[in-house]
XYZ file of C-alpha atoms in Angstrom:
432
model
C 145.488 116.308 152.976
C 147.546 117.764 155.842
C 150.650 118.305 153.697
C 151.473 122.090 153.801
C 151.948 122.297 150.027
C 148.204 121.668 149.573
C 147.242 125.117 150.867
C 147.947 128.559 149.352
C 147.788 130.832 152.452
C 151.108 131.293 154.214
C 149.706 131.373 157.774
C 147.761 128.211 157.148
C 150.825 126.563 155.613
C 152.881 127.493 158.712
C 150.302 126.047 161.060
C 149.924 122.880 159.052
C 153.688 122.558 158.765
C 153.901 122.330 162.570
C 151.029 119.821 162.744
C 152.459 117.799 159.866
C 155.882 117.713 161.511
C 154.437 116.492 164.806
C 152.475 113.777 163.030
C 155.628 112.638 161.221
C 157.514 112.392 164.531
C 154.663 110.399 166.088
C 154.506 108.103 163.038
C 158.261 107.474 163.016
C 158.316 106.845 166.784
C 155.429 104.386 166.462
C 157.103 102.642 163.519
C 160.335 102.315 165.480
C 158.470 100.835 168.448
C 156.681 98.355 166.199
C 159.959 97.404 164.544
C 161.698 96.829 167.888
C 158.711 94.809 169.107
C 158.819 92.665 165.984
C 162.557 92.122 166.474
C 161.891 90.924 170.040
C 159.111 88.676 168.755
C 161.341 87.196 166.061
C 164.244 86.699 168.456
C 161.977 84.714 170.795
C 160.344 82.684 168.009
C 162.075 79.633 166.475
C 162.799 80.393 162.839
C 164.363 78.573 159.926
C 165.727 81.833 158.504
C 169.431 81.975 159.260
C 169.493 85.606 158.166
C 167.373 86.786 161.141
C 169.695 86.724 164.124
C 170.714 89.120 166.847
C 173.483 91.644 166.009
C 175.738 89.831 168.463
C 175.685 86.631 166.403
C 175.202 87.721 162.804
C 174.818 90.661 160.462
C 171.515 90.792 158.639
C 172.119 90.573 154.887
C 171.320 93.578 152.772
C 167.847 93.634 151.206
C 169.477 95.020 148.059
C 171.263 92.552 145.809
C 174.212 94.165 144.038
C 175.921 92.849 140.924
C 178.594 90.334 141.923
C 181.247 91.859 139.669
C 182.827 95.306 139.283
C 185.435 96.810 136.977
C 187.804 97.638 139.834
C 190.665 95.164 140.257
C 192.106 94.039 143.563
C 195.835 94.091 144.167
C 198.101 91.225 145.173
C 201.861 91.218 145.713
C 204.059 88.122 145.908
C 207.475 88.145 147.526
C 210.095 85.383 147.396
C 212.039 86.952 150.294
C 211.350 84.009 152.596
C 212.559 81.483 150.006
C 214.446 83.119 147.087
C 215.094 79.808 145.341
C 211.462 78.644 145.416
C 209.360 78.354 142.272
C 206.044 80.171 141.942
C 204.042 76.965 141.696
C 201.821 78.093 138.848
C 201.581 77.816 135.085
C 201.459 81.094 133.184
C 199.387 81.918 130.136
C 200.554 84.048 127.228
C 198.332 87.100 126.656
C 200.532 88.462 123.886
C 199.088 87.105 120.636
C 197.894 90.524 119.384
C 194.329 89.257 119.000
C 191.118 91.248 119.643
C 190.303 89.082 122.674
C 193.290 90.605 124.533
C 192.444 94.260 123.976
C 191.035 94.857 127.500
C 193.617 92.746 129.332
C 196.238 94.914 131.100
C 198.857 92.146 131.259
C 200.919 90.103 128.836
C 201.208 87.208 131.306
C 198.632 85.791 133.700
C 198.152 82.814 135.989
C 196.775 79.878 134.000
C 196.467 77.425 136.889
C 198.042 76.581 140.235
C 200.239 73.536 140.693
C 199.768 71.085 143.538
C 201.776 71.396 146.717
C 202.651 73.942 149.380
C 203.815 76.562 146.887
C 204.507 80.294 147.041
C 201.442 80.910 144.876
C 199.134 79.033 147.229
C 200.661 80.628 150.333
C 200.111 84.090 148.857
C 196.527 83.412 147.770
C 197.155 83.512 144.023
C 194.249 82.400 141.800
C 193.773 81.466 138.178
C 193.253 84.554 136.047
C 195.424 86.893 138.152
C 197.282 89.304 135.856
C 201.019 89.919 136.300
C 201.523 93.659 135.766
C 204.998 94.194 137.232
C 208.159 92.335 138.223
C 210.236 93.858 141.038
C 208.517 97.176 140.510
C 209.081 97.267 136.747
C 205.806 97.585 134.878
C 204.874 95.202 132.067
C 201.433 96.583 131.227
C 199.507 96.792 127.969
C 197.981 100.130 129.005
C 197.988 102.504 131.980
C 195.903 101.508 135.027
C 192.426 103.039 135.282
C 192.596 103.364 139.067
C 195.116 104.605 141.603
C 196.430 101.888 143.911
C 195.206 103.877 146.918
C 191.622 103.432 145.712
C 191.874 99.651 145.370
C 191.604 96.789 147.822
C 194.974 95.195 148.549
C 194.769 91.434 149.143
C 198.449 91.108 149.976
C 199.205 89.106 153.093
C 201.729 90.443 155.591
C 204.719 89.162 153.656
C 208.331 90.179 153.998
C 209.458 92.260 151.021
C 205.952 92.547 149.540
C 205.590 96.307 149.989
C 206.776 98.817 147.396
C 208.143 102.310 147.917
C 206.631 105.316 146.114
C 209.142 105.215 143.265
C 208.533 101.511 142.675
C 204.769 102.115 142.642
C 205.223 104.650 139.845
C 207.382 102.354 137.719
C 204.927 99.505 138.376
C 202.395 101.353 136.226
C 204.792 101.544 133.261
C 203.494 100.424 129.866
C 205.479 98.088 127.617
C 204.679 98.867 124.000
C 206.190 98.631 120.544
C 206.688 94.884 120.751
C 205.642 92.222 118.273
C 203.389 89.319 119.194
C 205.037 87.202 121.878
C 207.888 89.635 122.602
C 206.237 91.348 125.572
C 205.409 87.986 127.153
C 209.011 86.905 126.615
C 210.160 90.142 128.278
C 208.121 89.341 131.400
C 209.600 85.839 131.608
C 213.070 87.236 130.922
C 212.837 89.668 133.827
C 211.645 86.920 136.181
C 214.551 84.658 135.161
C 217.028 87.541 135.484
C 216.015 88.279 139.079
C 215.944 84.608 140.032
C 219.380 83.994 138.496
C 220.913 86.927 140.378
C 219.884 85.280 143.655
C 220.273 88.618 145.458
C 218.971 88.317 149.015
C 218.553 92.102 149.067
C 216.472 92.043 145.899
C 214.323 88.871 145.886
C 211.744 88.247 143.192
C 208.526 90.213 143.715
C 205.471 90.044 141.453
C 202.628 92.562 141.328
C 199.287 91.167 140.219
C 195.779 92.449 139.616
C 192.652 90.337 140.117
C 189.546 91.105 138.075
C 186.019 89.875 138.679
C 184.279 87.467 136.319
C 182.183 90.178 134.613
C 184.861 92.880 134.421
C 185.782 93.631 130.800
C 189.164 91.965 131.235
C 187.363 88.638 131.630
C 183.988 89.210 129.967
C 185.138 90.705 126.658
C 186.420 87.386 125.206
C 183.016 85.806 125.956
C 181.115 88.586 124.202
C 183.508 88.324 121.265
C 182.816 84.594 120.950
C 179.066 85.239 121.194
C 179.331 87.530 118.172
C 181.633 85.134 116.308
C 184.658 87.431 116.392
C 182.827 90.488 115.010
C 184.484 93.246 117.076
C 181.954 96.070 116.383
C 179.022 93.724 117.106
C 180.682 92.435 120.282
C 181.457 95.984 121.395
C 177.820 96.946 120.903
C 176.722 93.859 122.831
C 179.001 94.473 125.821
C 178.053 98.160 125.994
C 174.366 97.255 126.010
C 175.061 94.682 128.704
C 176.892 97.214 130.878
C 174.028 99.693 130.474
C 171.585 96.918 131.434
C 173.718 96.026 134.471
C 173.839 99.635 135.671
C 170.063 99.937 135.345
C 169.224 96.495 136.741
C 171.171 96.527 139.980
C 170.627 96.666 142.833
C 167.623 94.318 142.906
C 165.232 94.844 145.818
C 164.984 91.420 147.435
C 162.101 92.473 149.669
C 159.666 92.857 146.775
C 156.716 90.622 147.647
C 156.552 88.808 144.319
C 160.266 88.018 144.418
C 159.951 86.809 148.003
C 157.139 84.487 146.922
C 159.410 82.965 144.259
C 162.185 82.391 146.814
C 159.833 80.929 149.441
C 158.238 78.561 146.912
C 161.739 77.455 145.812
C 160.509 78.050 142.270
C 164.063 79.176 141.513
C 166.857 77.860 143.682
C 170.322 76.295 143.433
C 172.097 72.954 143.560
C 175.727 73.565 144.472
C 177.839 70.481 145.128
C 181.586 70.019 145.142
C 182.699 68.689 141.770
C 186.060 69.163 140.104
C 184.910 69.579 136.541
C 181.239 70.574 136.572
C 179.706 73.890 137.700
C 176.822 74.519 140.125
C 173.235 74.554 138.863
C 170.397 77.069 138.827
C 167.341 74.967 139.689
C 163.918 75.889 138.238
C 160.790 74.165 139.556
C 158.445 74.644 136.608
C 155.366 73.394 138.448
C 155.919 75.971 141.185
C 156.446 78.675 138.540
C 153.167 77.860 136.847
C 151.391 78.021 140.212
C 152.741 81.551 140.691
C 152.132 82.647 137.114
C 148.457 83.633 137.498
C 148.923 86.446 140.032
C 152.628 87.283 139.834
C 154.725 89.457 137.562
C 157.012 87.292 135.372
C 159.748 89.829 136.098
C 159.932 88.437 139.644
C 160.953 85.068 138.203
C 163.493 86.733 135.925
C 164.977 88.646 138.870
C 165.236 85.461 140.950
C 167.001 83.769 138.055
C 169.427 86.704 137.759
C 170.189 86.631 141.502
C 171.099 82.958 141.435
C 172.984 83.202 138.135
C 175.097 86.078 139.437
C 175.736 84.252 142.703
C 176.831 80.988 141.098
C 178.980 82.614 138.406
C 180.788 84.653 141.054
C 181.910 81.392 142.685
C 183.775 80.234 139.574
C 187.365 79.316 140.371
C 188.566 80.875 137.110
C 186.915 84.264 136.405
C 187.857 83.932 132.738
C 185.582 80.895 132.401
C 182.531 81.418 134.609
C 179.990 78.644 134.160
C 176.648 77.559 135.568
C 174.195 74.874 134.536
C 170.415 75.131 134.474
C 168.021 72.391 135.519
C 164.336 72.662 134.616
C 162.395 70.341 136.901
C 159.272 69.317 134.975
C 157.979 66.870 137.570
C 154.181 67.041 137.546
C 154.080 69.187 134.390
C 152.377 67.828 131.272
C 154.208 68.942 128.148
C 151.814 67.142 125.822
C 148.866 69.161 127.130
C 150.664 72.406 126.521
C 153.842 73.618 128.204
C 153.738 77.348 128.915
C 157.094 78.720 127.851
C 156.291 82.426 128.325
C 158.369 82.592 131.504
C 161.298 80.766 129.901
C 161.202 83.248 127.028
C 161.541 86.166 129.429
C 164.316 84.473 131.360
C 166.147 83.761 128.102
C 165.689 87.384 126.981
C 167.657 88.474 130.062
C 170.182 85.628 130.036
C 171.294 85.418 126.389
C 172.503 89.011 125.866
C 173.936 89.493 129.365
C 175.566 86.173 130.282
C 176.979 84.851 126.988
C 179.125 81.717 127.011
C 178.391 81.008 130.674
C 175.900 78.157 130.178
C 177.346 74.695 130.735
C 174.167 72.700 130.043
C 170.424 73.228 130.348
C 168.789 69.980 131.414
C 165.021 69.433 131.241
C 163.715 66.439 133.200
C 161.583 64.367 133.126
C 160.583 64.538 129.457
C 159.564 61.340 127.724
C 161.070 60.477 124.362
C 157.602 60.750 122.790
C 157.256 64.446 123.609
C 160.959 65.305 123.284
C 160.431 66.743 119.794
C 157.505 68.821 121.031
C 159.646 70.310 123.769
C 162.358 71.127 121.214
C 159.847 72.928 118.992
C 158.524 74.949 121.931
C 162.082 76.159 122.630
C 162.764 77.225 119.048
C 163.178 80.855 120.210
C 166.615 79.897 121.622
C 169.605 80.475 119.334
C 171.289 77.506 117.669
C 174.501 77.573 119.725
C 172.560 77.529 122.992
C 170.267 74.767 121.780
C 173.327 72.549 121.382
C 173.693 72.710 125.173
C 170.149 71.438 125.800
C 169.645 67.992 127.311
C 165.982 66.906 127.260
C 165.542 63.518 128.905
C 163.589 61.236 131.214
C 166.713 59.316 132.261
C 168.061 60.236 135.721
C 171.421 58.656 134.844
C 171.871 61.193 132.038
C 170.849 64.055 134.345
C 173.417 63.045 136.955
C 176.148 62.569 134.361
C 175.585 66.007 132.772
C 175.322 67.895 136.078
C 177.762 65.934 138.202
C 175.135 64.728 140.667
C 175.323 61.505 142.651
C 172.352 59.378 141.573
C 172.344 57.455 144.842
C 172.173 60.763 146.724
C 169.286 61.984 144.545
C 167.355 58.773 145.118
C 168.137 58.746 148.847
C 166.741 62.270 149.100
C 163.506 61.135 147.452
C 163.890 62.975 144.144
C 165.452 66.014 142.503
C 163.344 68.537 144.453
C 164.444 67.147 147.810
C 168.009 66.893 146.467
C 167.876 70.631 145.733
C 166.787 71.405 149.305
C 169.750 69.434 150.645
C 172.358 71.192 148.496
C 171.163 74.804 148.303
C 173.370 77.345 150.079
C 171.648 80.707 149.809
C 167.929 79.868 149.878
C 167.090 81.044 153.405
C 169.419 84.057 153.337
C 167.349 85.512 150.491
C 164.114 85.387 152.478
C 163.276 88.478 154.536
């Protein structure tokens, strides 16, 4: 009522503007005092939230959750100046088959995997999926870079001979075209062998690489293409819709009360354990979800699922093959009396078009063999390819085998819910 815009007379507006301004100052000062008081109260009160600490010991996490992947690459340079005769210590992959899956990849050769040992690749921080775009300053690119090097993060360690002069930086961006399938890849290998054979201490082998996130087009496009069974126009439509969704969806406000309730109830959480071959798991406590369903927006559950999915996929060792499993804990839920799948439908509606080919397995447990068919019918809205990744069981041995869990550990914890609490990594940091 005191806002100046509510009154037509100029003198009255001027007077109210002064009063309104004073009230705003008083309100802000009071809010600041309350905030500082609450900080003092929190700092003197034992808390299980690791995220609430003094500035001297920790930085409070942002209440806005950003997407864990961007289109911008990071730069990495490798120099063999310290050991010219050393091998890279990595297997390369050929990105020169002239197939649609390669159309967004800037390189003809990339790191397939690292070899064991104290190698140059490991010393320089090389990872699977890194794209080789230049050898000794000579570019071997499929297309021109989208960003200037000055605008990109450089991951290069302080290595002798790793820096490039201005002229070398220009030639590093050179495009190699007009080659048949396999010839550009052979040209990259040929240049590497040529430099190594010369054994010139003044001109040691130097590789320029670019590292792309798991959801950058370089790495995501092949997944979308598979999801649309090689149909390029359909896959292009799908990835464009996904990118529009991503731009609109993020950042997610973690302080929203409904979302906080989901996190606090551990209705959606994580199980992340070290395992060579199997990915981490998004954990869904269906009983807790149903308890929240009556007075909460289902979108809060979907957002929690997205936060954990993004977080776990970003941890994938190979950004070209990001994977996560899903575990639906049905302890205390009666499927025979009617399993509400409305929430799962909404989660699936966000997951299927935006995270294709990232699901390792979806395990539902415990589900007796008698109601297994019923559960399958209730999930008929899921596409056929995804259904093949479903494991519906009441056997803990099968659960542990599919997800890479230690059965003895699960039983020692007292069950899957307690096992989740032991192995979650981000639960408390998401609570504000």
